[in-house]
Amino acid sequence: DAGVIQSPRHEVTEMGQEVTLRCKPISGHNSLFWYRQTMMRGLELLIYFNNNVPIDDSGMPEDRFSAKMPNASFSTLKIQPSEPRDSAVYFCASSFRSGDSTDTQYFGPGTRLTVL
Amino acid sequence: AQSVTQLGSHVSVSEGALVLLRCNYSSSVPPYLFWYVQYPNQGLQLLLKYTSAATLVKGINGFEAEFKKSETSFHLTKPSAHMSDAAEYFCAVRGNEKLTFGTGTRLTIIP
């Protein structure tokens, strides 16, 4: 299996620009998670989907952030407009949820975002 | 609400020595607990998880962790450290449908 695929791996942009991060989960997984990692705040869950439906977006920082999952094979996290404080590593993870909470989340390699 | 506390943001051990990384949890329900490892510039990889089947959990790369309810702990150990163990380690607790991560412990191996 190819694992969770994220693109791009690195993104450098200027303040005010729109940024789109992409994620392809592991085939067969039905849950998808977006995390952000910074030195100051550690790993934070931004949003997660179950069967392509957003379940909890309480971690999304503000309206500038949005996430979609149009199908089981693809998700995007968009920041518009971007700000320097959005600079972080963004991880996508996926899992197969079968009814309990013991499923393992598999993480992608991350996208390192730098907003100048 | 669930939370985990990792004691020690940095731990250094000599190659061949015992590795002990500490994690204490807080949970209002029987917890599911996880240890993940992150190598530089990579995503997180599952080391092991506790799902109430057995209190001593064995994971990959020779790591194991013991769930102790009386101490609300889930410490990670490895009998003999290897240079390749240098990484950041995260403890996490599952509550509802979310994983809540600790702040991480950076493990350095001294040759």
Short mmCIF file of C-alpha atoms in Angstrom, two decimals:
data_model
loop_
_atom_site.label_atom_id
_atom_site.label_comp_id
_atom_site.label_asym_id
_atom_site.label_seq_id
_atom_site.Cartn_x
_atom_site.Cartn_y
_atom_site.Cartn_z
CA ASP A 1 0.00 0.00 0.00
CA ALA A 2 1.25 3.48 -0.81
CA GLY A 3 0.20 4.92 2.52
CA VAL A 4 -1.35 8.34 2.97
CA ILE A 5 -0.20 10.69 0.22
CA GLN A 6 0.06 14.43 0.74
CA SER A 7 0.95 17.16 -1.70
CA PRO A 8 2.79 19.36 -1.91
CA ARG A 9 5.48 18.36 0.58
CA HIS A 10 6.65 21.95 0.86
CA GLU A 11 4.81 25.18 0.14
CA VAL A 12 6.15 28.69 0.40
CA THR A 13 3.71 31.49 -0.22
CA GLU A 14 3.17 35.12 0.53
CA MET A 15 0.74 36.51 3.01
CA GLY A 16 -2.71 36.94 1.52
CA GLN A 17 -2.37 34.16 -1.02
CA GLU A 18 -4.64 31.13 -1.15
CA VAL A 19 -3.08 27.81 -0.19
CA THR A 20 -4.52 24.37 -0.95
CA LEU A 21 -3.16 21.24 0.66
CA ARG A 22 -4.13 17.85 -0.71
CA CYS A 23 -4.48 14.41 0.78
CA LYS A 24 -5.16 10.95 -0.60
CA PRO A 25 -6.06 8.52 2.20
CA ILE A 26 -5.28 4.84 2.25
CA SER A 27 -7.68 2.91 0.04
CA GLY A 28 -10.52 1.39 2.06
CA HIS A 29 -10.22 3.78 4.98
CA ASN A 30 -13.39 5.60 5.95
CA SER A 31 -12.07 8.27 8.33
CA LEU A 32 -9.78 11.16 7.51
CA PHE A 33 -8.12 13.65 9.83
CA TRP A 34 -6.28 16.94 9.32
CA TYR A 35 -3.73 17.97 11.95
CA ARG A 36 -1.43 20.94 12.34
CA GLN A 37 1.93 20.75 14.12
CA THR A 38 3.80 23.77 15.46
CA MET A 39 6.50 24.20 18.06
CA MET A 40 4.24 26.36 20.18
CA ARG A 41 1.04 24.32 20.11
CA GLY A 42 2.21 20.81 19.28
CA LEU A 43 -0.16 18.55 17.33
CA GLU A 44 -3.69 19.89 16.95
CA LEU A 45 -6.63 18.18 15.30
CA LEU A 46 -8.24 20.61 12.87
CA ILE A 47 -11.08 18.57 11.42
CA TYR A 48 -12.06 14.99 10.74
CA PHE A 49 -14.36 13.26 8.29
CA ASN A 50 -16.22 9.99 8.55
CA ASN A 51 -17.49 8.50 5.28
CA ASN A 52 -16.67 11.81 3.56
CA VAL A 53 -18.83 13.82 5.98
CA PRO A 54 -17.24 16.41 8.27
CA ILE A 55 -17.91 15.29 11.84
CA ASP A 56 -16.04 17.80 13.95
CA ASP A 57 -14.40 20.99 12.74
CA SER A 58 -14.07 22.61 16.16
CA GLY A 59 -10.30 22.67 15.75
CA MET A 60 -10.35 24.81 12.63
CA PRO A 61 -8.74 28.10 13.73
CA GLU A 62 -11.01 30.50 11.92
CA ASP A 63 -13.07 31.08 8.82
CA ARG A 64 -9.98 31.39 6.70
CA PHE A 65 -9.63 27.62 6.94
CA SER A 66 -11.89 25.21 5.09
CA ALA A 67 -11.73 21.51 4.31
CA LYS A 68 -13.55 19.30 1.85
CA MET A 69 -13.77 15.64 1.07
CA PRO A 70 -15.58 15.25 -2.23
CA ASN A 71 -14.99 11.49 -2.34
CA ALA A 72 -13.37 8.69 -0.40
CA SER A 73 -10.05 9.15 -2.19
CA PHE A 74 -9.38 12.83 -1.83
CA SER A 75 -9.48 15.70 0.63
CA THR A 76 -8.31 19.30 0.59
CA LEU A 77 -7.49 21.82 3.27
CA LYS A 78 -7.64 25.41 2.05
CA ILE A 79 -6.40 28.57 3.69
CA GLN A 80 -7.64 31.84 2.22
CA PRO A 81 -6.12 34.31 2.82
CA SER A 82 -2.98 32.89 4.35
CA GLU A 83 -1.10 34.61 7.19
CA PRO A 84 2.42 34.13 8.58
CA ARG A 85 0.99 32.54 11.74
CA ASP A 86 -0.38 29.70 9.57
CA SER A 87 3.18 28.51 9.00
CA ALA A 88 3.30 24.92 10.28
CA VAL A 89 3.45 21.31 9.20
CA TYR A 90 0.03 20.01 8.20
CA PHE A 91 -0.60 16.29 8.46
CA CYS A 92 -3.34 14.20 7.00
CA ALA A 93 -4.17 10.84 8.58
CA SER A 94 -6.65 8.12 7.74
CA SER A 95 -8.11 5.09 9.49
CA PHE A 96 -10.70 2.39 9.12
CA ARG A 97 -13.38 2.86 11.75
CA SER A 98 -15.28 -0.34 12.46
CA GLY A 99 -17.38 0.68 15.44
CA ASP A 100 -15.06 1.10 18.41
CA SER A 101 -12.31 3.58 19.04
CA THR A 102 -9.35 1.28 18.61
CA ASP A 103 -8.66 2.03 14.96
CA THR A 104 -5.15 3.13 14.12
CA GLN A 105 -4.58 6.42 12.38
CA TYR A 106 -1.97 6.31 9.65
CA PHE A 107 -0.22 9.58 8.99
CA GLY A 108 1.04 11.07 5.78
CA PRO A 109 4.49 12.69 5.50
CA GLY A 110 3.06 16.17 6.00
CA THR A 111 3.12 19.46 4.12
CA ARG A 112 5.49 22.08 5.47
CA LEU A 113 3.83 25.46 4.88
CA THR A 114 5.74 28.71 5.12
CA VAL A 115 3.81 31.95 4.77
CA LEU A 116 6.07 34.98 4.27
CA ALA B 1 -12.34 15.23 28.47
CA GLN B 2 -9.22 13.17 27.89
CA SER B 3 -5.64 14.36 28.12
CA VAL B 4 -2.11 13.04 28.39
CA THR B 5 0.96 14.48 30.05
CA GLN B 6 4.42 13.53 28.92
CA LEU B 7 7.05 14.13 31.55
CA GLY B 8 10.30 15.37 30.09
CA SER B 9 10.42 17.11 26.75
CA HIS B 10 13.96 15.83 26.20
CA VAL B 11 15.48 12.52 27.27
CA SER B 12 19.03 11.39 26.60
CA VAL B 13 20.25 7.84 27.08
CA SER B 14 23.42 6.02 26.16
CA GLU B 15 23.38 3.43 23.42
CA GLY B 16 22.52 0.09 25.00
CA ALA B 17 20.87 1.64 28.04
CA LEU B 18 17.24 1.38 29.09
CA VAL B 19 14.81 3.78 27.47
CA LEU B 20 11.94 5.04 29.64
CA LEU B 21 9.53 7.65 28.34
CA ARG B 22 6.77 8.68 30.70
CA CYS B 23 3.11 9.28 29.94
CA ASN B 24 0.25 9.88 32.32
CA TYR B 25 -3.32 10.09 31.18
CA SER B 26 -6.57 11.56 32.34
CA SER B 27 -9.79 10.04 31.12
CA SER B 28 -13.37 9.86 32.31
CA VAL B 29 -13.88 6.56 30.53
CA PRO B 30 -11.66 3.49 30.08
CA PRO B 31 -8.97 4.89 27.83
CA TYR B 32 -7.50 3.74 24.60
CA LEU B 33 -3.84 4.78 24.60
CA PHE B 34 -1.29 5.04 21.84
CA TRP B 35 2.41 5.72 21.37
CA TYR B 36 3.59 7.21 18.10
CA VAL B 37 7.11 7.95 16.87
CA GLN B 38 8.12 10.76 14.55
CA TYR B 39 11.45 10.71 12.75
CA PRO B 40 12.81 14.00 11.38
CA ASN B 41 10.79 15.37 8.48
CA GLN B 42 8.37 12.46 8.56
CA GLY B 43 4.84 11.77 9.67
CA LEU B 44 3.89 9.90 12.81
CA GLN B 45 4.14 6.12 12.94
CA LEU B 46 2.30 3.92 15.38
CA LEU B 47 4.55 2.12 17.86
CA LEU B 48 1.87 0.40 19.91
CA LYS B 49 -1.61 0.80 21.32
CA TYR B 50 -3.54 -0.27 24.41
CA THR B 51 -7.12 -1.32 23.84
CA SER B 52 -7.83 -3.11 27.15
CA ALA B 53 -6.93 -6.58 25.88
CA ALA B 54 -3.70 -6.83 27.88
CA THR B 55 -1.96 -4.40 30.20
CA LEU B 56 1.51 -5.07 28.75
CA VAL B 57 1.58 -4.10 25.12
CA LYS B 58 4.41 -4.96 22.77
CA GLY B 59 5.09 -2.80 19.77
CA ILE B 60 7.48 -2.45 16.92
CA ASN B 61 11.25 -1.95 17.17
CA GLY B 62 11.46 -3.64 20.58
CA PHE B 63 9.31 -1.10 22.43
CA GLU B 64 6.66 -1.99 24.95
CA ALA B 65 4.36 -0.13 27.32
CA GLU B 66 2.47 -1.11 30.43
CA PHE B 67 -0.95 0.22 31.28
CA LYS B 68 -1.27 0.90 35.01
CA LYS B 69 -4.72 2.04 35.98
CA SER B 70 -3.79 2.72 39.60
CA GLU B 71 -1.08 5.12 38.46
CA THR B 72 -2.94 6.39 35.36
CA SER B 73 0.27 5.74 33.47
CA PHE B 74 1.30 4.26 30.14
CA HIS B 75 5.09 4.53 30.10
CA LEU B 76 7.09 3.43 27.07
CA THR B 77 10.21 1.30 27.54
CA LYS B 78 12.90 -0.41 25.55
CA PRO B 79 15.58 -2.54 27.26
CA SER B 80 18.47 -1.46 25.07
CA ALA B 81 18.61 1.80 23.14
CA HIS B 82 19.82 1.88 19.57
CA MET B 83 21.06 4.86 17.64
CA SER B 84 18.12 4.48 15.27
CA ASP B 85 15.71 5.13 18.17
CA ALA B 86 16.56 8.84 18.11
CA ALA B 87 13.26 10.54 17.33
CA GLU B 88 10.32 12.31 18.91
CA TYR B 89 7.76 10.20 20.72
CA PHE B 90 4.15 11.09 21.30
CA CYS B 91 1.68 9.58 23.72
CA ALA B 92 -1.99 9.93 22.79
CA VAL B 93 -5.37 9.11 24.30
CA ARG B 94 -8.54 8.35 22.41
CA GLY B 95 -11.67 10.09 23.57
CA ASN B 96 -14.90 9.90 21.64
CA GLU B 97 -13.56 9.88 18.11
CA LYS B 98 -10.53 12.09 18.60
CA LEU B 99 -6.91 11.44 19.44
CA THR B 100 -5.41 13.91 21.89
CA PHE B 101 -1.63 14.02 21.76
CA GLY B 102 0.89 14.90 24.40
CA THR B 103 3.55 17.51 23.80
CA GLY B 104 6.12 14.93 22.79
CA THR B 105 9.48 13.72 24.14
CA ARG B 106 12.58 14.07 22.05
CA LEU B 107 14.86 11.07 22.58
CA THR B 108 18.57 11.48 21.99
CA ILE B 109 20.91 8.48 21.95
CA ILE B 110 24.47 9.06 23.12
CA PRO B 111 27.03 6.85 21.35
#
